[in-house]
Short mmCIF file of C-alpha atoms in Angstrom, two decimals:
data_model
loop_
_atom_site.label_atom_id
_atom_site.label_comp_id
_atom_site.label_asym_id
_atom_site.label_seq_id
_atom_site.Cartn_x
_atom_site.Cartn_y
_atom_site.Cartn_z
CA UNK B 11 98.88 105.89 91.96
CA UNK B 12 100.16 109.21 91.98
CA UNK B 13 102.69 110.56 94.60
CA UNK B 14 100.16 112.35 96.10
CA UNK B 15 98.02 109.36 96.84
CA UNK B 16 100.85 107.05 98.02
CA UNK B 17 101.83 109.70 100.44
CA UNK B 18 98.25 110.20 101.67
CA UNK B 19 97.88 106.35 101.98
CA UNK B 20 101.35 106.28 104.14
CA UNK B 21 100.35 108.90 106.70
CA UNK B 22 96.92 107.47 106.92
CA UNK B 23 98.20 104.15 107.68
CA UNK B 24 100.99 105.36 110.20
CA UNK B 25 98.22 106.97 111.92
CA UNK B 26 95.72 103.90 112.04
CA UNK B 27 98.78 101.69 113.03
CA UNK B 28 99.75 104.13 115.78
CA UNK B 29 96.30 104.31 117.18
CA UNK B 30 95.69 100.72 117.35
CA UNK B 31 99.02 99.02 118.21
CA UNK B 32 101.81 101.34 118.98
CA UNK B 33 100.07 103.98 121.43
CA UNK B 34 99.52 103.94 125.17
CA UNK B 35 96.54 101.75 125.77
CA UNK B 36 96.01 103.24 129.31
CA UNK B 37 94.06 106.29 129.02
CA UNK B 38 92.17 106.19 132.37
CA UNK B 39 95.37 104.39 133.85
CA UNK B 40 95.14 107.19 137.09
CA UNK B 41 91.36 105.59 137.81
CA UNK B 42 92.61 102.32 139.26
CA UNK B 43 95.76 103.72 140.74
CA UNK B 44 93.53 106.16 142.60
CA UNK B 45 91.02 103.21 143.47
CA UNK B 46 94.16 101.56 145.22
CA UNK B 47 96.12 104.33 146.65
CA UNK B 48 93.34 107.00 147.77
CA UNK B 49 91.74 105.63 151.11
CA UNK B 50 88.23 106.96 150.36
CA UNK B 51 87.96 105.21 146.95
CA UNK B 52 89.78 101.87 148.10
CA UNK B 53 87.59 101.98 151.37
CA UNK B 54 84.56 102.06 149.24
CA UNK B 55 85.56 99.23 146.99
CA UNK B 56 86.58 96.96 149.75
CA UNK B 57 83.61 97.65 151.86
CA UNK B 58 81.35 96.61 149.05
CA UNK B 59 83.11 93.66 147.71
CA UNK B 60 85.91 91.17 149.26
CA UNK B 61 88.86 91.80 146.97
CA UNK B 62 92.18 90.23 146.49
CA UNK B 63 94.64 91.93 144.22
CA UNK B 64 97.29 89.76 142.40
CA UNK B 65 100.20 90.27 139.86
CA UNK B 66 100.68 87.33 137.34
CA UNK B 67 103.43 87.02 134.77
CA UNK B 68 102.19 86.50 131.27
CA UNK B 69 103.87 84.30 128.82
CA UNK B 70 106.51 86.78 127.95
CA UNK B 71 107.02 87.77 131.39
CA UNK B 72 104.98 90.96 131.42
CA UNK B 73 103.57 91.54 134.60
CA UNK B 74 99.53 91.48 134.79
CA UNK B 75 97.42 93.15 137.42
CA UNK B 76 94.74 91.11 138.51
CA UNK B 77 91.50 91.80 140.95
CA UNK B 78 89.47 88.98 142.43
CA UNK B 79 86.19 89.77 143.65
CA UNK B 80 84.42 87.12 145.92
CA UNK B 81 80.68 86.25 145.69
CA UNK B 82 79.03 87.13 149.23
CA UNK B 83 77.42 83.64 149.33
CA UNK B 84 80.53 81.99 148.02
CA UNK B 85 81.43 80.44 144.77
CA UNK B 86 81.23 76.90 145.71
CA UNK B 87 77.76 75.20 144.71
CA UNK B 88 76.43 71.85 143.18
CA UNK B 89 79.85 70.31 144.27
CA UNK B 90 81.96 72.91 142.20
CA UNK B 91 83.40 76.29 142.25
CA UNK B 92 82.30 78.96 139.80
CA UNK B 93 84.35 81.88 138.61
CA UNK B 94 84.06 84.44 135.53
CA UNK B 95 86.71 86.34 133.96
CA UNK B 96 85.62 89.66 133.01
CA UNK B 97 87.92 91.05 129.88
CA UNK B 98 88.01 94.93 129.01
CA UNK B 99 88.05 96.63 125.57
CA UNK B 100 90.57 98.86 123.98
CA UNK B 101 91.69 102.06 125.28
CA UNK B 102 90.24 101.15 128.76
CA UNK B 103 91.38 98.93 131.61
CA UNK B 104 89.76 96.56 134.20
CA UNK B 105 88.10 99.19 136.32
CA UNK B 106 85.54 99.59 133.43
CA UNK B 107 84.45 95.82 134.10
CA UNK B 108 83.46 96.52 137.72
CA UNK B 109 80.28 98.13 136.50
CA UNK B 110 79.41 94.58 135.33
CA UNK B 111 80.11 92.83 138.50
CA UNK B 112 76.25 92.96 139.83
CA UNK B 113 75.48 90.87 136.74
CA UNK B 114 77.55 88.00 137.80
CA UNK B 115 78.29 87.89 141.69
CA UNK B 116 74.72 87.36 142.80
CA UNK B 117 74.48 84.17 140.80
CA UNK B 118 77.33 82.70 142.95
CA UNK B 119 80.48 83.65 140.86
CA UNK B 120 83.77 85.13 142.07
CA UNK B 121 84.62 87.78 139.49
CA UNK B 122 88.26 88.01 138.10
CA UNK B 123 89.34 91.33 136.23
CA UNK B 124 92.68 91.68 134.58
CA UNK B 125 94.40 94.82 133.06
CA UNK B 126 95.64 93.45 129.54
CA UNK B 127 99.26 94.18 128.44
CA UNK B 128 99.91 97.86 128.34
CA UNK B 129 96.67 98.72 130.25
CA UNK B 130 95.89 100.01 133.67
CA UNK B 131 98.34 98.68 136.16
CA UNK B 132 99.89 96.05 133.89
CA UNK B 133 103.19 96.04 132.39
CA UNK B 134 103.89 96.72 128.37
CA UNK B 135 103.95 99.96 126.38
CA UNK B 136 102.86 100.21 122.65
CA UNK B 137 102.53 96.74 122.18
CA UNK B 138 98.82 96.17 121.97
CA UNK B 139 97.58 93.39 119.32
CA UNK B 140 93.96 94.00 119.34
CA UNK B 141 93.46 90.44 120.99
CA UNK B 142 96.09 88.07 119.70
CA UNK B 143 98.51 88.48 122.13
CA UNK B 144 95.98 89.61 124.85
CA UNK B 145 94.33 86.10 124.29
CA UNK B 146 97.92 84.61 125.67
CA UNK B 147 97.46 86.83 128.88
CA UNK B 148 93.72 85.55 129.29
CA UNK B 149 95.31 81.92 128.96
CA UNK B 150 97.79 82.76 131.92
CA UNK B 151 94.76 84.09 134.14
CA UNK B 152 92.63 81.17 133.18
CA UNK B 153 95.73 78.91 134.40
CA UNK B 154 95.84 81.02 137.56
CA UNK B 155 92.17 80.50 138.09
CA UNK B 156 92.23 76.87 137.85
CA UNK B 157 95.00 76.71 139.93
CA UNK B 158 93.01 78.40 142.75
CA UNK B 159 89.76 76.73 142.48
CA UNK B 160 90.66 73.37 140.62
CA UNK B 161 90.54 71.96 137.35
CA UNK B 162 86.78 71.39 137.45
CA UNK B 163 86.00 75.04 138.08
CA UNK B 164 83.12 76.31 136.18
CA UNK B 165 84.69 79.03 134.32
CA UNK B 166 83.11 81.59 132.53
CA UNK B 167 84.25 84.22 130.23
CA UNK B 168 82.84 87.87 129.50
CA UNK B 169 84.19 90.38 127.17
CA UNK B 170 83.61 93.90 125.73
CA UNK B 171 84.95 95.08 122.47
CA UNK B 172 88.31 94.12 122.14
CA UNK B 173 87.98 92.16 125.40
CA UNK B 174 85.18 90.10 123.36
CA UNK B 175 87.70 89.51 120.47
CA UNK B 176 90.08 88.47 123.06
CA UNK B 177 88.18 85.81 124.73
CA UNK B 178 86.89 84.48 121.54
CA UNK B 179 90.28 84.18 120.09
CA UNK B 180 91.33 82.06 123.32
CA UNK B 181 87.94 80.06 123.71
CA UNK B 182 88.50 77.12 121.27
CA UNK B 183 91.86 76.71 123.17
CA UNK B 184 90.13 75.75 126.53
CA UNK B 185 88.49 72.32 126.61
CA UNK B 186 86.82 73.18 129.70
CA UNK B 187 85.05 76.29 129.33
CA UNK B 188 81.72 76.62 131.08
CA UNK B 189 80.32 79.38 128.97
CA UNK B 190 81.04 82.51 127.04
CA UNK B 191 79.19 85.84 126.77
CA UNK B 192 80.60 88.42 123.96
CA UNK B 193 79.59 92.14 123.79
CA UNK B 194 80.39 94.01 120.53
CA UNK B 195 83.12 92.03 119.49
CA UNK B 196 84.53 91.78 115.97
CA UNK B 197 84.61 88.83 113.73
CA UNK B 198 87.90 89.63 112.08
CA UNK B 199 90.15 92.52 112.54
CA UNK B 200 91.13 92.97 108.78
CA UNK B 201 87.01 93.11 108.10
CA UNK B 202 86.76 95.77 110.93
CA UNK B 203 89.46 97.98 109.52
CA UNK B 204 88.13 97.49 106.15
CA UNK B 205 84.50 98.76 107.42
CA UNK B 206 86.03 101.77 108.93
CA UNK B 207 88.12 102.50 106.04
CA UNK B 208 84.94 102.24 103.73
CA UNK B 209 82.97 104.69 106.29
CA UNK B 210 85.68 106.97 107.19
CA UNK B 211 88.82 106.66 104.98
CA UNK B 212 87.12 106.39 101.60
CA UNK B 213 89.67 109.22 100.22
CA UNK B 214 92.46 106.43 100.57
CA UNK B 215 92.90 103.59 97.96
CA UNK B 216 92.16 100.58 100.33
CA UNK B 217 94.99 98.44 98.86
CA UNK B 218 97.49 101.00 99.33
CA UNK B 219 96.46 101.85 102.62
CA UNK B 220 96.11 98.23 103.99
CA UNK B 221 99.57 97.14 102.89
CA UNK B 222 101.27 99.96 104.63
CA UNK B 223 98.97 99.46 107.73
CA UNK B 224 100.12 95.88 107.97
CA UNK B 225 103.64 96.90 107.69
CA UNK B 226 103.26 99.55 110.43
CA UNK B 227 100.99 97.75 112.87
CA UNK B 228 103.13 94.82 113.15
CA UNK B 229 103.96 93.68 116.64
CA UNK B 230 106.79 91.10 116.22
CA UNK B 231 105.39 88.64 113.95
CA UNK B 232 101.66 89.44 114.60
CA UNK B 233 99.59 91.59 112.35
CA UNK B 234 96.20 92.50 111.72
CA UNK B 235 95.51 89.70 109.65
CA UNK B 236 96.14 87.16 112.61
CA UNK B 237 93.26 88.75 114.61
CA UNK B 238 90.16 86.50 113.31
CA UNK B 239 88.16 85.46 116.53
CA UNK B 240 85.34 83.95 114.13
CA UNK B 241 87.76 81.24 113.51
CA UNK B 242 88.01 80.23 117.09
CA UNK B 243 84.34 80.44 117.64
CA UNK B 244 83.61 78.02 114.69
CA UNK B 245 85.95 75.37 116.55
CA UNK B 246 84.36 75.96 120.03
CA UNK B 247 82.67 72.92 121.68
CA UNK B 248 79.09 72.82 120.61
CA UNK B 249 78.08 72.22 124.13
CA UNK B 250 79.62 75.21 125.51
CA UNK B 251 76.79 77.88 125.89
CA UNK B 252 77.56 81.20 123.99
CA UNK B 253 75.62 84.39 124.39
CA UNK B 254 76.29 87.20 121.92
CA UNK B 255 75.36 90.84 122.51
CA UNK B 256 75.53 93.96 120.40
CA UNK B 257 74.79 97.50 120.42
CA UNK B 258 72.55 99.06 117.73
CA UNK B 259 73.89 101.44 116.30
CA UNK B 260 77.49 100.61 116.82
CA UNK B 261 79.89 103.14 114.87
CA UNK B 262 82.94 101.19 115.62
CA UNK B 263 82.13 97.29 115.23
CA UNK B 264 79.07 96.98 113.14
CA UNK B 265 76.28 94.74 114.31
CA UNK B 266 76.81 92.42 111.10
CA UNK B 267 79.77 91.20 113.16
CA UNK B 268 77.26 89.69 115.98
CA UNK B 269 75.37 88.10 112.98
CA UNK B 270 78.38 86.60 111.62
CA UNK B 271 79.63 85.14 115.10
CA UNK B 272 76.15 83.82 115.77
CA UNK B 273 76.17 81.86 112.57
CA UNK B 274 79.61 80.74 113.06
CA UNK B 275 78.97 79.13 116.71
CA UNK B 276 77.71 75.56 116.38
CA UNK B 277 75.19 74.22 119.34
CA UNK B 278 74.31 76.31 122.18
CA UNK B 279 73.80 79.92 121.42
CA UNK B 280 71.66 83.06 121.97
CA UNK B 281 71.91 86.48 120.71
CA UNK B 282 70.20 89.90 122.13
CA UNK B 283 70.73 93.35 120.52
CA UNK B 284 70.02 96.94 121.98
CA UNK B 285 68.90 99.56 120.33
CA UNK B 286 69.99 103.41 120.99
CA UNK B 287 72.91 102.39 122.50
CA UNK B 288 76.49 103.25 121.47
CA UNK B 289 79.39 100.77 121.11
CA UNK B 290 79.77 98.44 124.09
CA UNK B 291 77.02 100.95 126.09
CA UNK B 292 73.95 98.57 126.32
CA UNK B 293 74.83 97.64 129.96
CA UNK B 294 75.08 101.06 131.22
CA UNK B 295 71.76 102.36 128.79
CA UNK B 296 69.76 99.23 129.41
CA UNK B 297 70.88 97.74 132.55
CA UNK B 298 67.37 96.16 133.33
CA UNK B 299 67.07 94.48 130.15
CA UNK B 300 70.51 93.55 129.76
CA UNK B 301 70.79 91.80 133.34
CA UNK B 302 67.37 90.12 132.29
CA UNK B 303 69.01 88.49 129.40
CA UNK B 304 72.04 87.50 131.17
CA UNK B 305 69.91 86.24 134.20
CA UNK B 306 67.98 84.03 131.72
CA UNK B 307 70.94 82.68 129.93
CA UNK B 308 72.37 81.62 132.93
CA UNK B 309 69.33 80.05 134.24
CA UNK B 310 68.48 78.22 131.02
CA UNK B 311 71.84 76.64 131.21
CA UNK B 312 71.84 75.49 134.63
CA UNK B 313 74.87 78.12 135.47
CA UNK B 314 73.12 79.90 138.40
CA UNK B 315 73.25 79.39 142.21
CA UNK B 316 69.86 78.56 143.57
#
């Protein structure tokens, strides 16, 4: 490899690493701050929903900002409490998940959202791990949910993009999940980086680029190679229902990820794909069908309030 090619590989690897793990993940940070501090916006949220705001410590001491939305008819039915944790994706924050509340609150679920590390009003700067440590954040929120609602709570997980990778990474560690819904998640971060490389960075030799990217993107002991959500899905209890959703075309996370995840999941599962929808935008562009599919999934698995 020429000196020029090595330099190009180095520069591109640094850029990809900086974008994914070493930058500020809280691009729309002022949005949540505005909702909490601006009376008009705060009043709109509080009048529409019964809301609690909580601060939780994560495994390494970082403080996570959590919001709980209470179901109008209550979440206790069939003798148990019902809660769903909605997890946001890369470069956004929990406010993005509030658009999805109407998909779950009417079914009798309290909805919990969280700013993952470095996002929104949670602590942390430049330490994003694309789902690895974020899965540990989710674990802490799930512990809090069970403390609040009881160990027998019916707990569902919903995620978009990196949020999907996060909940999939976590799912097999939780023996008592009620269900999981993932939208546009990636099966493996290395494969995703490889796919993006092939489509957009083909002018850089893969081996040279990826070797340097692993070095520059490393956060502590965590690297791209450690983020393999599909391996966790393979271990997920077959009796835990899983719904796999994906946009077509998806320029970031190709739809083959959904196919691989579906194949890996044992037991109860279903998959839906939505055409003419950008990455993680199916719920916005196809809200009626999206809601119909979620309604059907919950009803089929006995997970809806009658």
